[in-house]
Coordinates of C-alpha atoms and ligand atoms in Angstrom, one line a residue:
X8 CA 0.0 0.0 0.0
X9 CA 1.7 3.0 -0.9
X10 CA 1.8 6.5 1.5
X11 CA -0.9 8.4 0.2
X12 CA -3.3 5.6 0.2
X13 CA -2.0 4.4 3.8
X14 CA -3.4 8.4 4.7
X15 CA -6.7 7.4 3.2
X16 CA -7.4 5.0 5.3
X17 CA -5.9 6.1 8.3
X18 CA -8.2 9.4 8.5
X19 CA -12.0 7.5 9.2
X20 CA -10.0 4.6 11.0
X21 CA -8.8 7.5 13.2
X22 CA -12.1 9.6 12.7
X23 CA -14.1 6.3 14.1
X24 CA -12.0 5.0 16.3
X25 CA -12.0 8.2 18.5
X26 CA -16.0 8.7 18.3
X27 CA -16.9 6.8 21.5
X28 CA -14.8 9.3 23.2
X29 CA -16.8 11.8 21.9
X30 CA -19.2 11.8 24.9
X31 CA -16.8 11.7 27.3
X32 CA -16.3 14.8 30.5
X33 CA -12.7 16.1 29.9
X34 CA -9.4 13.8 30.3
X35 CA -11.5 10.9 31.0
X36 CA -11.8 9.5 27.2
X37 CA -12.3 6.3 28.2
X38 CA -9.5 6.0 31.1
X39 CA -9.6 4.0 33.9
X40 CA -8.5 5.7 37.2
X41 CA -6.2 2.6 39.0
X42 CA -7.6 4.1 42.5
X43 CA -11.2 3.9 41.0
X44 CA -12.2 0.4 42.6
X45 CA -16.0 0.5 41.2
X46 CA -14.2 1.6 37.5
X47 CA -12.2 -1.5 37.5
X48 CA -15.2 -3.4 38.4
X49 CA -17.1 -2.5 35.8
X50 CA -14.1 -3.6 33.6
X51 CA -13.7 -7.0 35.3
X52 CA -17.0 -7.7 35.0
X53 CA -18.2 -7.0 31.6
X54 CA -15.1 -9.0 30.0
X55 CA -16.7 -11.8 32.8
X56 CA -20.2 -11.5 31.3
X57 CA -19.2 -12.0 27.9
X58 CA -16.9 -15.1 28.6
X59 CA -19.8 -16.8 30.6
X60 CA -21.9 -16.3 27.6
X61 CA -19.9 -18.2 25.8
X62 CA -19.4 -20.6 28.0
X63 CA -23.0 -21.6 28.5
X64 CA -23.6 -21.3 24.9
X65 CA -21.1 -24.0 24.3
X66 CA -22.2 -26.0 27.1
X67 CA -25.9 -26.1 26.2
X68 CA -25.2 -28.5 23.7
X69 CA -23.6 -30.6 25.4
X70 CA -27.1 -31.4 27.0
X71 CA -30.3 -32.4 25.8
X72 CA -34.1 -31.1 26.2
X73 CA -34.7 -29.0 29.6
X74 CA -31.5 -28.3 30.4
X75 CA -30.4 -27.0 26.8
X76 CA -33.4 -24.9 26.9
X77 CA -32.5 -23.0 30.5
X78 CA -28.4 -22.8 29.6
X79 CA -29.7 -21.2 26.4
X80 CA -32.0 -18.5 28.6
X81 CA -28.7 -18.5 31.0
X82 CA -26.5 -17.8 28.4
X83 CA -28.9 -15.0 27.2
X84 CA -28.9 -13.7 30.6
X85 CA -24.9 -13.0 30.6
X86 CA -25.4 -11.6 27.2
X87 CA -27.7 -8.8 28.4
X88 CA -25.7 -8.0 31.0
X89 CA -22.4 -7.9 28.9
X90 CA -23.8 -5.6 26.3
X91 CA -25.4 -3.1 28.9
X92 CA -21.9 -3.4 31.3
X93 CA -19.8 -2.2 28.1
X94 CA -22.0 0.9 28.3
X95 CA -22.1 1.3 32.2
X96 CA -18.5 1.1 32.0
X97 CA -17.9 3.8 29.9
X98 CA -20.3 6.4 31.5
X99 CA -18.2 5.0 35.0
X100 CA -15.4 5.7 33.8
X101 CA -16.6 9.4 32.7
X102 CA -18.7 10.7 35.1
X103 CA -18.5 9.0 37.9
X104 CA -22.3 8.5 38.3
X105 CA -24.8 6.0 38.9
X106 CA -25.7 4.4 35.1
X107 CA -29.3 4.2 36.3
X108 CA -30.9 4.0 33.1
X109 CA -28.7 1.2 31.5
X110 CA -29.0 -0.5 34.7
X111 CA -32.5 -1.0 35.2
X112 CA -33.0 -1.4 31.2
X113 CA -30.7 -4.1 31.9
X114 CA -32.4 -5.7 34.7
X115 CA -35.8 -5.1 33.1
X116 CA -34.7 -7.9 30.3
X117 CA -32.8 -10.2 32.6
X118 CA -34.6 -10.6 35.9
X119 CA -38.0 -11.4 33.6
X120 CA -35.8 -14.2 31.8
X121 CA -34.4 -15.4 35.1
X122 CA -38.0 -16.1 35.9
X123 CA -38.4 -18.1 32.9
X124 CA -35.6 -20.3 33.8
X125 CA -37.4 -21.4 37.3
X126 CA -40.7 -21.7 34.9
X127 CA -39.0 -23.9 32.3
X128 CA -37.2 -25.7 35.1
X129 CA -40.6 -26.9 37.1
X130 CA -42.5 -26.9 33.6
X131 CA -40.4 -29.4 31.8
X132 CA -41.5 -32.5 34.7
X133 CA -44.5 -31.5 35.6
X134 CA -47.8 -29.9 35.1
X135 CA -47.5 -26.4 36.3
X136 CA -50.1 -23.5 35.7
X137 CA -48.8 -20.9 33.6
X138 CA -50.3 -18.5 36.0
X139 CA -47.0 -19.1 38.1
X140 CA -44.7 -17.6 35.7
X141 CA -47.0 -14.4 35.1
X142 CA -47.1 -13.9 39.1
X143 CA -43.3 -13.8 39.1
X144 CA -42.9 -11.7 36.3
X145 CA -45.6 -9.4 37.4
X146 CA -43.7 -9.3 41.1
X147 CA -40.4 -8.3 39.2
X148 CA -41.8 -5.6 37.3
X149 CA -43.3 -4.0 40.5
X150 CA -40.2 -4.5 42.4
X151 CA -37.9 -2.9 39.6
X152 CA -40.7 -0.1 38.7
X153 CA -40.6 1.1 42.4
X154 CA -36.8 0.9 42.2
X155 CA -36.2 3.0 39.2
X156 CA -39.1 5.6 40.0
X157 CA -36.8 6.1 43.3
X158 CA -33.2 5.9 42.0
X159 CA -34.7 8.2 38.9
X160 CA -35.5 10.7 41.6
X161 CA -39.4 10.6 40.0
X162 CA -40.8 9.4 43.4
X163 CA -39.2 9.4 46.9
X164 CA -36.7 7.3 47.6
X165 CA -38.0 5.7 50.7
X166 CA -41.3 5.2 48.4
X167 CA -39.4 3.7 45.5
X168 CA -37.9 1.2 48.5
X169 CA -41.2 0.1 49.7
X170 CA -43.1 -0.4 46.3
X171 CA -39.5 -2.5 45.0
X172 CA -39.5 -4.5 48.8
X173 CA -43.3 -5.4 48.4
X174 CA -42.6 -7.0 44.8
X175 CA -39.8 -8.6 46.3
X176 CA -41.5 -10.1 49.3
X177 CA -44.2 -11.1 47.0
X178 CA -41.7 -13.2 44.5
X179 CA -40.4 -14.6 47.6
X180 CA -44.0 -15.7 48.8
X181 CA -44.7 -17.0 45.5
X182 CA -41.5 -19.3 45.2
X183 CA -41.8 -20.5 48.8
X184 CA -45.2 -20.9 50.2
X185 CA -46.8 -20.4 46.7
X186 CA -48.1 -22.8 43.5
X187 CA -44.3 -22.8 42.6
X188 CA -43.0 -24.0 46.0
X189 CA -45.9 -26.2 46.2
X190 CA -45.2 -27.9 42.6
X191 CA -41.8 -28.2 43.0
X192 CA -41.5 -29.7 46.8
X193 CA -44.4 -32.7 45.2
X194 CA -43.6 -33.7 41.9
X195 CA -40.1 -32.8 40.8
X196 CA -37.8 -35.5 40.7
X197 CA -34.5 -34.8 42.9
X198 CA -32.1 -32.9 40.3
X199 CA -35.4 -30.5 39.5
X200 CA -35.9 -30.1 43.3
X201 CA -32.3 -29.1 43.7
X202 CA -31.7 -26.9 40.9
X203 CA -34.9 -25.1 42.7
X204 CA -33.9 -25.2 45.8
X205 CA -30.3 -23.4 44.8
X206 CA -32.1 -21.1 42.4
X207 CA -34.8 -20.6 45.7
X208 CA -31.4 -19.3 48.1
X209 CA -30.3 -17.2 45.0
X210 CA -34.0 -15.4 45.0
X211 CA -33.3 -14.8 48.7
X212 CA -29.8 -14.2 49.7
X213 CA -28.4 -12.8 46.6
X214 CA -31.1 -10.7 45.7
X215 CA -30.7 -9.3 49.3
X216 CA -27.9 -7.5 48.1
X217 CA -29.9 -5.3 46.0
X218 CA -31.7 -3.6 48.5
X219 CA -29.0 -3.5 50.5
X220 CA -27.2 -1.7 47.5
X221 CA -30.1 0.6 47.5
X222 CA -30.2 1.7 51.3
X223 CA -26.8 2.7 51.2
X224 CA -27.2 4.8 47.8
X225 CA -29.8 6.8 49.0
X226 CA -31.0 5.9 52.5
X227 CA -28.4 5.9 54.8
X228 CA -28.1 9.7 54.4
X229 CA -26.6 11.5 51.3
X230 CA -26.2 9.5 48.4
X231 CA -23.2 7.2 47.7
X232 CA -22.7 6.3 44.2
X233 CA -19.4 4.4 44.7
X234 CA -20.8 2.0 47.3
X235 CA -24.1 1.3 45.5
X236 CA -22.8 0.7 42.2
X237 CA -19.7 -1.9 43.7
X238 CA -22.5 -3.3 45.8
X239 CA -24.6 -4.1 43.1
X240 CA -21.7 -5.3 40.3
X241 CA -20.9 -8.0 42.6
X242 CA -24.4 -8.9 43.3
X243 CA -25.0 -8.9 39.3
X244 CA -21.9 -11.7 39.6
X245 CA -23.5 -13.7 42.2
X246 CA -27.2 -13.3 40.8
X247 CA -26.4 -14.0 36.8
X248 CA -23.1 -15.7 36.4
X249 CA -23.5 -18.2 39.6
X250 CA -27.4 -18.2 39.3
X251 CA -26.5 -20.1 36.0
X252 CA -23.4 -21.9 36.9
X253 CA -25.9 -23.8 39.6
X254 CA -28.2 -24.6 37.1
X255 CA -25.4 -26.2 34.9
X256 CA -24.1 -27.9 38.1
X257 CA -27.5 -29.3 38.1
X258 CA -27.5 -30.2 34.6
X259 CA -24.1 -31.8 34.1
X260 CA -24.8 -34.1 37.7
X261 CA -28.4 -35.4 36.0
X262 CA -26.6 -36.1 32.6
X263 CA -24.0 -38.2 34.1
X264 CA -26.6 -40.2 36.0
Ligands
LIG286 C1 -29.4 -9.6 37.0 C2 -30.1 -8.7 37.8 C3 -30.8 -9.0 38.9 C4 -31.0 -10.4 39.4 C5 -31.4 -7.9 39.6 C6 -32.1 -8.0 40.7 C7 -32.6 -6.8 41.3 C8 -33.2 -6.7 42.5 C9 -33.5 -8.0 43.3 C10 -33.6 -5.4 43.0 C11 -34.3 -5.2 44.2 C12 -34.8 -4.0 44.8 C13 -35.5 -4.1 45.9 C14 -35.9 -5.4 46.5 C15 -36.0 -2.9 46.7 C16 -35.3 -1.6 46.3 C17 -35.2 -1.5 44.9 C18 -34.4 -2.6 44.2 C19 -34.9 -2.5 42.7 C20 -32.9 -2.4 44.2

């Protein structure tokens, strides 16, 4: 390639490759601070989200039926959450504040396809009402409508905390005292009882964190971005990788057998 046409080329590569930076605040462009723990969370965890993708992706077919289905959903799960963490990243990195709206348009998708996982997982041995399913998904969206109306600053905070607790508390009821926890504790056979029961502490101890997350963003006097956001990237690692790591644990031990 001769000079001239090596300048050709070079001026849109240049040209595109500096867009992204476009956006950014002032001698940010994209850098990551090495002091900025939640930054290099964000990193760490988006390049994590895109190699668990793959990872189920490539799994599912080592199974068959049921389980390829949910590794599938699983896989889509870490997907969602990669592409939205590449753009959380970046607005990190440049402003230092909260990414609500990717956030929540992230969780909007995945939390709704988590709930079709413990669907698919009860529905594929046994007769279960599809009326389950629409209670848990009806119970996220309240709980993630009450959060964002708070975080957004659209209603109060300590509103936004009740109306996201109640749909919470209502999930729980549902998957532990409700049709789902009835179906699964009668008819499941034992690696379907399991992979609810794991996916049944998940619901409860690692969605705990969120709240938690919340609290200490806006409750706890002031708001603290830095804590919230760390608080809920390692939750997001707990609640979407290892939500779907159990399930594959699950899958792999009933394949064997
Ligand atoms: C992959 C993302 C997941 C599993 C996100 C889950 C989010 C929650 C469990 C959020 C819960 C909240 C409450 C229970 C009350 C306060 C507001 C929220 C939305 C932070």
């Amino acid at each position: 390639m001769s000079f001239k046409n090596f300048l050709k080329y070079l001026i849109p590569v240049a040209f595109l490759a500096g867009l992204p930076t476009l956006g950014l605040a002032d001698g940010h462009a994209g850098a990551l601070d090495p002091k900025d723990a939640v930054g290099i969370s964000f990193w760490v965890i988006s390049i994590a989200m895109v190699a668990a993708t793959a990872f189920f992706f490539l799994e599912s077919l080592r199974f068959s039926g049921k389980w390829r289905t949910s590794m599938v959903v699983g896989g889509l799960v870490t997907l969602v959450a990669a592409v939205h963490y590449f753009y959380m990243r970046e607005i990190w990195a440049a402003t230092e504040a909260s990414p609500t709206v990717f956030r929540y348009v992230d969780w909007i998708v995945t939390v709704p396809l988590q709930m079709v996982e413990f669907y698919l997982i009860l529905a594929a041995c046994t007769a279960v009402a599809g009326g389950v399913f629409w209670r848990l998904f009806i119970g996220s969206l309240v709980m993630l409508i009450g959060g964002y109306l708070g975080e957004a600053g659209m209603i109060n905070a300590t509103i936004g905390f009740v109306v996201g607790m109640a749909g919470w508390i209502y999930i729980l009821y549902e998957i532990f005292a409700g049709e789902a926890g009835k179906v699964s504790a009668a008819d499941a056979p034992a690696s379907v009882q399991s992979a609810f029961n794991t996916m049944r502490w998940i619901v409860t101890i690692g969605w705990a964190i969120y709240p938690l997350g919340y609290f200490l963003g806006y409750l706890a006097g002031g708001t603290d971005d830095a804590t919230m956001n760390l608080i809920y990237n390692i939750a997001d690692v707990l609640n979407k990788i290892g939500f779907c790591l159990a399930v594959w644990a699950c899958a792999s031990s009933e394949s064997k057998a």
